[in-house]
mmCIF file of N, CA and C in Angstrom:
data_model
loop_
_atom_site.group_PDB
_atom_site.id
_atom_site.type_symbol
_atom_site.label_atom_id
_atom_site.label_comp_id
_atom_site.label_asym_id
_atom_site.label_seq_id
_atom_site.Cartn_x
_atom_site.Cartn_y
_atom_site.Cartn_z
ATOM 1 N N MET A 256 110.508 119.711 127.388
ATOM 2 C CA MET A 256 109.933 118.551 128.093
ATOM 3 C C MET A 256 109.987 117.482 127.062
ATOM 4 N N PHE A 257 109.990 116.270 127.665
ATOM 5 C CA PHE A 257 109.879 114.925 126.944
ATOM 6 C C PHE A 257 108.386 114.623 126.628
ATOM 7 N N VAL A 258 108.136 114.225 125.513
ATOM 8 C CA VAL A 258 106.731 114.000 125.006
ATOM 9 C C VAL A 258 106.577 112.608 124.461
ATOM 10 N N LEU A 259 105.553 111.923 124.943
ATOM 11 C CA LEU A 259 105.205 110.722 124.188
ATOM 12 C C LEU A 259 103.697 110.992 123.766
ATOM 13 N N LEU A 260 103.489 110.633 122.534
ATOM 14 C CA LEU A 260 102.136 110.968 121.811
ATOM 15 C C LEU A 260 101.598 109.678 121.202
ATOM 16 N N PHE A 261 100.449 109.258 121.445
ATOM 17 C CA PHE A 261 99.722 108.145 120.878
ATOM 18 C C PHE A 261 98.368 108.569 120.233
ATOM 19 N N TYR A 262 98.021 108.131 119.106
ATOM 20 C CA TYR A 262 96.744 108.403 118.411
ATOM 21 C C TYR A 262 96.060 107.215 117.894
ATOM 22 N N ASP A 263 94.851 107.297 117.873
ATOM 23 C CA ASP A 263 93.839 106.372 117.251
ATOM 24 C C ASP A 263 92.781 107.154 116.571
ATOM 25 N N VAL A 264 93.001 107.247 115.213
ATOM 26 C CA VAL A 264 92.196 107.939 114.561
ATOM 27 C C VAL A 264 91.600 107.232 113.317
ATOM 28 N N LYS A 265 90.339 107.678 112.870
ATOM 29 C CA LYS A 265 89.716 106.919 111.644
ATOM 30 C C LYS A 265 90.691 107.042 110.513
ATOM 31 N N GLU A 266 90.585 106.018 109.652
ATOM 32 C CA GLU A 266 91.634 105.876 108.540
ATOM 33 C C GLU A 266 91.706 106.994 107.638
ATOM 34 N N LYS A 267 90.537 107.731 107.318
ATOM 35 C CA LYS A 267 90.539 108.830 106.469
ATOM 36 C C LYS A 267 91.411 110.021 107.022
ATOM 37 N N ARG A 268 91.722 109.988 108.318
ATOM 38 C CA ARG A 268 92.466 111.168 108.964
ATOM 39 C C ARG A 268 93.905 110.856 109.375
ATOM 40 N N VAL A 269 94.257 109.490 109.245
ATOM 41 C CA VAL A 269 95.432 108.808 109.556
ATOM 42 C C VAL A 269 96.755 109.718 108.846
ATOM 43 N N SER A 270 96.762 109.858 107.681
ATOM 44 C CA SER A 270 97.774 110.426 106.932
ATOM 45 C C SER A 270 98.011 111.861 107.440
ATOM 46 N N LYS A 271 97.022 112.804 107.763
ATOM 47 C CA LYS A 271 97.129 114.098 108.171
ATOM 48 C C LYS A 271 97.721 113.963 109.513
ATOM 49 N N ALA A 272 97.179 113.111 110.412
ATOM 50 C CA ALA A 272 97.643 113.132 111.806
ATOM 51 C C ALA A 272 99.253 112.627 111.776
ATOM 52 N N LEU A 273 99.509 111.652 110.953
ATOM 53 C CA LEU A 273 100.905 111.313 110.772
ATOM 54 C C LEU A 273 101.900 112.405 110.368
ATOM 55 N N LYS A 274 101.477 113.118 109.299
ATOM 56 C CA LYS A 274 102.243 114.355 108.852
ATOM 57 C C LYS A 274 102.448 115.417 109.979
ATOM 58 N N THR A 275 101.414 115.724 110.735
ATOM 59 C CA THR A 275 101.491 116.567 111.739
ATOM 60 C C THR A 275 102.398 116.204 112.794
ATOM 61 N N CYS A 276 102.176 115.059 113.397
ATOM 62 C CA CYS A 276 103.090 114.500 114.433
ATOM 63 C C CYS A 276 104.546 114.488 114.014
ATOM 64 N N ARG A 277 104.863 114.052 112.796
ATOM 65 C CA ARG A 277 106.158 113.977 112.286
ATOM 66 C C ARG A 277 106.960 115.328 112.210
ATOM 67 N N LYS A 278 106.058 116.352 112.087
ATOM 68 C CA LYS A 278 106.699 117.818 111.979
ATOM 69 C C LYS A 278 107.308 118.155 113.358
ATOM 70 N N TYR A 279 106.816 117.561 114.370
ATOM 71 C CA TYR A 279 107.198 118.064 115.877
ATOM 72 C C TYR A 279 107.994 116.891 116.460
ATOM 73 N N LEU A 280 107.622 115.554 116.310
ATOM 74 C CA LEU A 280 108.240 114.508 117.052
ATOM 75 C C LEU A 280 108.896 113.445 116.188
ATOM 76 N N THR A 281 109.455 112.501 116.740
ATOM 77 C CA THR A 281 110.020 111.237 115.979
ATOM 78 C C THR A 281 109.041 110.202 116.193
ATOM 79 N N TRP A 282 108.729 109.579 114.932
ATOM 80 C CA TRP A 282 108.037 108.487 114.754
ATOM 81 C C TRP A 282 108.715 107.194 115.323
ATOM 82 N N VAL A 283 107.986 106.510 116.305
ATOM 83 C CA VAL A 283 108.571 105.349 117.006
ATOM 84 C C VAL A 283 107.780 104.105 116.399
ATOM 85 N N GLN A 284 106.506 104.044 116.384
ATOM 86 C CA GLN A 284 105.821 102.861 115.937
ATOM 87 C C GLN A 284 104.590 103.417 115.434
ATOM 88 N N ASN A 285 103.690 102.514 114.797
ATOM 89 C CA ASN A 285 102.443 103.072 114.219
ATOM 90 C C ASN A 285 101.590 103.695 115.208
ATOM 91 N N SER A 286 101.374 105.056 114.970
ATOM 92 C CA SER A 286 100.662 105.925 115.715
ATOM 93 C C SER A 286 101.314 106.251 117.074
ATOM 94 N N VAL A 287 102.598 106.097 117.167
ATOM 95 C CA VAL A 287 103.450 106.372 118.482
ATOM 96 C C VAL A 287 104.512 107.339 118.001
ATOM 97 N N PHE A 288 104.816 108.505 118.818
ATOM 98 C CA PHE A 288 105.767 109.426 118.655
ATOM 99 C C PHE A 288 106.448 109.814 119.864
ATOM 100 N N GLU A 289 107.671 110.204 119.848
ATOM 101 C CA GLU A 289 108.353 110.717 121.087
ATOM 102 C C GLU A 289 109.250 111.807 120.687
ATOM 103 N N GLY A 290 109.687 112.674 121.680
ATOM 104 C CA GLY A 290 110.652 113.619 121.499
ATOM 105 C C GLY A 290 110.707 114.815 122.468
ATOM 106 N N GLU A 291 111.569 115.710 122.424
ATOM 107 C CA GLU A 291 111.844 116.839 123.217
ATOM 108 C C GLU A 291 111.108 117.974 122.563
ATOM 109 N N LEU A 292 110.177 118.680 123.214
ATOM 110 C CA LEU A 292 109.562 119.863 122.668
ATOM 111 C C LEU A 292 109.488 120.831 123.824
ATOM 112 N N SER A 293 109.596 122.191 123.304
ATOM 113 C CA SER A 293 109.269 123.297 124.310
ATOM 114 C C SER A 293 107.817 123.378 124.522
ATOM 115 N N PRO A 294 107.352 123.934 125.630
ATOM 116 C CA PRO A 294 106.006 124.150 125.851
ATOM 117 C C PRO A 294 105.253 124.753 124.687
ATOM 118 N N ALA A 295 105.829 125.747 124.095
ATOM 119 C CA ALA A 295 105.232 126.483 123.013
ATOM 120 C C ALA A 295 105.045 125.440 121.764
ATOM 121 N N LEU A 296 106.015 124.665 121.372
ATOM 122 C CA LEU A 296 105.860 123.761 120.317
ATOM 123 C C LEU A 296 104.875 122.515 120.869
ATOM 124 N N LEU A 297 104.733 122.318 122.012
ATOM 125 C CA LEU A 297 103.687 121.333 122.369
ATOM 126 C C LEU A 297 102.312 121.922 122.143
ATOM 127 N N ALA A 298 102.252 123.070 122.546
ATOM 128 C CA ALA A 298 100.877 123.859 122.345
ATOM 129 C C ALA A 298 100.566 123.982 120.957
ATOM 130 N N LYS A 299 101.478 124.279 120.022
ATOM 131 C CA LYS A 299 101.306 124.366 118.592
ATOM 132 C C LYS A 299 100.747 122.945 117.907
ATOM 133 N N LEU A 300 101.563 121.962 118.443
ATOM 134 C CA LEU A 300 101.202 120.496 118.001
ATOM 135 C C LEU A 300 99.875 120.195 118.356
ATOM 136 N N LYS A 301 99.510 120.508 119.650
ATOM 137 C CA LYS A 301 97.921 120.207 120.000
ATOM 138 C C LYS A 301 96.972 121.001 119.202
ATOM 139 N N THR A 302 97.306 122.244 118.879
ATOM 140 C CA THR A 302 96.409 122.978 118.114
ATOM 141 C C THR A 302 96.366 122.580 116.704
ATOM 142 N N ASP A 303 97.362 122.189 116.091
ATOM 143 C CA ASP A 303 97.492 121.600 114.793
ATOM 144 C C ASP A 303 96.626 120.291 114.717
ATOM 145 N N LEU A 304 96.795 119.314 115.752
ATOM 146 C CA LEU A 304 96.083 118.150 115.730
ATOM 147 C C LEU A 304 94.655 118.278 115.826
ATOM 148 N N LYS A 305 94.274 119.219 116.855
ATOM 149 C CA LYS A 305 92.788 119.321 117.151
ATOM 150 C C LYS A 305 92.083 119.812 115.872
ATOM 151 N N LYS A 306 92.702 120.668 115.052
ATOM 152 C CA LYS A 306 92.022 121.014 113.848
ATOM 153 C C LYS A 306 91.777 119.793 112.741
ATOM 154 N N GLN A 307 92.474 118.852 112.919
ATOM 155 C CA GLN A 307 92.218 117.663 111.986
ATOM 156 C C GLN A 307 91.502 116.505 112.639
ATOM 157 N N LEU A 308 91.314 116.523 113.827
ATOM 158 C CA LEU A 308 90.568 115.314 114.494
ATOM 159 C C LEU A 308 89.116 115.630 114.685
ATOM 160 N N CYS A 309 88.302 114.510 114.802
ATOM 161 C CA CYS A 309 86.939 114.477 115.182
ATOM 162 C C CYS A 309 86.983 113.955 116.579
ATOM 163 N N GLU A 310 86.520 114.666 117.595
ATOM 164 C CA GLU A 310 86.518 114.325 118.898
ATOM 165 C C GLU A 310 85.540 113.212 119.201
ATOM 166 N N GLU A 311 84.509 112.963 118.404
ATOM 167 C CA GLU A 311 83.571 111.984 118.653
ATOM 168 C C GLU A 311 84.109 110.559 118.093
ATOM 169 N N GLU A 312 85.206 110.561 117.232
ATOM 170 C CA GLU A 312 85.583 109.294 116.696
ATOM 171 C C GLU A 312 87.117 109.044 116.951
ATOM 172 N N ASP A 313 87.895 110.043 117.218
ATOM 173 C CA ASP A 313 89.252 109.894 117.327
ATOM 174 C C ASP A 313 89.930 110.094 118.724
ATOM 175 N N SER A 314 90.953 109.576 119.154
ATOM 176 C CA SER A 314 91.638 109.641 120.270
ATOM 177 C C SER A 314 93.199 110.089 120.299
ATOM 178 N N VAL A 315 93.535 110.943 121.149
ATOM 179 C CA VAL A 315 94.819 111.267 121.248
ATOM 180 C C VAL A 315 95.353 111.278 122.715
ATOM 181 N N ILE A 316 96.404 110.625 123.014
ATOM 182 C CA ILE A 316 97.069 110.655 124.385
ATOM 183 C C ILE A 316 98.438 111.262 124.490
ATOM 184 N N ILE A 317 98.677 112.122 125.229
ATOM 185 C CA ILE A 317 99.996 112.823 125.335
ATOM 186 C C ILE A 317 100.462 112.675 126.757
ATOM 187 N N TYR A 318 101.553 112.119 126.897
ATOM 188 C CA TYR A 318 102.256 112.108 128.256
ATOM 189 C C TYR A 318 103.500 113.083 128.125
ATOM 190 N N THR A 319 103.720 113.797 129.159
ATOM 191 C CA THR A 319 104.960 114.726 129.222
ATOM 192 C C THR A 319 105.741 114.540 130.513
ATOM 193 N N TRP A 320 106.893 114.682 130.377
ATOM 194 C CA TRP A 320 107.921 114.699 131.586
ATOM 195 C C TRP A 320 108.875 115.898 131.457
ATOM 196 N N ARG A 321 109.305 116.383 132.528
ATOM 197 C CA ARG A 321 110.218 117.503 132.517
ATOM 198 C C ARG A 321 111.483 117.268 131.691
ATOM 199 N N SER A 322 111.914 116.001 131.728
ATOM 200 C CA SER A 322 113.114 115.559 131.008
ATOM 201 C C SER A 322 113.169 114.148 130.652
ATOM 202 N N GLU A 323 113.847 113.785 129.536
ATOM 203 C CA GLU A 323 113.968 112.309 129.113
ATOM 204 C C GLU A 323 114.924 111.656 130.160
ATOM 205 N N ARG A 324 115.592 112.314 130.992
ATOM 206 C CA ARG A 324 116.406 111.846 131.862
ATOM 207 C C ARG A 324 116.008 110.699 132.739
ATOM 208 N N TYR A 325 114.665 110.781 133.146
ATOM 209 C CA TYR A 325 114.158 109.867 134.209
ATOM 210 C C TYR A 325 113.094 108.731 133.351
ATOM 211 N N THR A 326 113.481 108.694 132.102
ATOM 212 C CA THR A 326 112.685 107.657 131.348
ATOM 213 C C THR A 326 113.651 106.639 131.010
ATOM 214 N N GLU A 327 113.179 105.360 130.712
ATOM 215 C CA GLU A 327 113.952 104.248 130.210
ATOM 216 C C GLU A 327 113.051 103.613 129.055
ATOM 217 N N ARG A 328 113.860 103.384 127.971
ATOM 218 C CA ARG A 328 113.261 102.750 126.838
ATOM 219 C C ARG A 328 113.693 101.265 126.516
ATOM 220 N N THR A 329 112.937 100.362 126.560
ATOM 221 C CA THR A 329 113.251 98.964 126.109
ATOM 222 C C THR A 329 112.452 98.596 124.983
ATOM 223 N N ILE A 330 113.175 98.118 123.937
ATOM 224 C CA ILE A 330 112.566 97.598 122.722
ATOM 225 C C ILE A 330 112.731 96.167 122.648
ATOM 226 N N TRP A 331 111.527 95.582 122.396
ATOM 227 C CA TRP A 331 111.619 93.962 122.100
ATOM 228 C C TRP A 331 111.237 93.811 120.672
ATOM 229 N N GLY A 332 111.892 92.944 119.863
ATOM 230 C CA GLY A 332 111.631 92.708 118.480
ATOM 231 C C GLY A 332 112.070 93.972 117.540
ATOM 232 N N VAL A 333 111.541 94.119 116.497
ATOM 233 C CA VAL A 333 111.999 95.082 115.479
ATOM 234 C C VAL A 333 111.678 96.527 115.964
ATOM 235 N N GLU A 334 112.646 97.250 115.791
ATOM 236 C CA GLU A 334 112.453 98.770 116.063
ATOM 237 C C GLU A 334 111.916 99.344 114.831
ATOM 238 N N LYS A 335 110.686 99.862 114.805
ATOM 239 C CA LYS A 335 110.045 100.309 113.675
ATOM 240 C C LYS A 335 110.438 101.751 113.287
ATOM 241 N N GLY A 336 110.434 102.570 114.296
ATOM 242 C CA GLY A 336 110.892 104.053 114.048
ATOM 243 C C GLY A 336 112.247 104.293 113.954
ATOM 244 N N SER A 337 112.675 105.437 113.372
ATOM 245 C CA SER A 337 114.131 105.765 113.402
ATOM 246 C C SER A 337 114.361 106.573 114.682
ATOM 247 N N THR A 338 115.655 106.769 115.015
ATOM 248 C CA THR A 338 115.978 107.631 116.140
ATOM 249 C C THR A 338 116.191 108.917 115.640
ATOM 250 N N THR A 339 116.080 109.370 114.573
ATOM 251 C CA THR A 339 116.439 110.761 114.107
ATOM 252 C C THR A 339 114.935 111.207 113.451
ATOM 253 N N PRO A 340 114.679 112.540 113.674
ATOM 254 C CA PRO A 340 113.364 113.216 113.180
ATOM 255 C C PRO A 340 113.336 112.939 111.663
ATOM 256 N N PHE A 341 112.131 112.916 111.109
ATOM 257 C CA PHE A 341 111.930 112.803 109.710
ATOM 258 C C PHE A 341 111.788 114.094 109.106
ATOM 259 N N PHE A 342 112.550 114.498 108.115
ATOM 260 C CA PHE A 342 112.355 115.863 107.436
ATOM 261 C C PHE A 342 111.898 115.795 105.994
#
């Protein structure tokens, strides 16, 4: 499935959230990630992120589609993220 993930976390947890998300998805912009994941990998990503976040202070939004086929991406200005996953 195609996944878009956005997070807004306190500064002291940003680097951990960034590292975790980059393990699974492609970084697009500050705190924004996208990519294809199996349901099992999406569940693992959610589990890993929940361990790092404080639900009283942080926020994560995840959108999922069955396929990237029905999405359209338009970029204005500088494209911040790369189109290949970071390893």
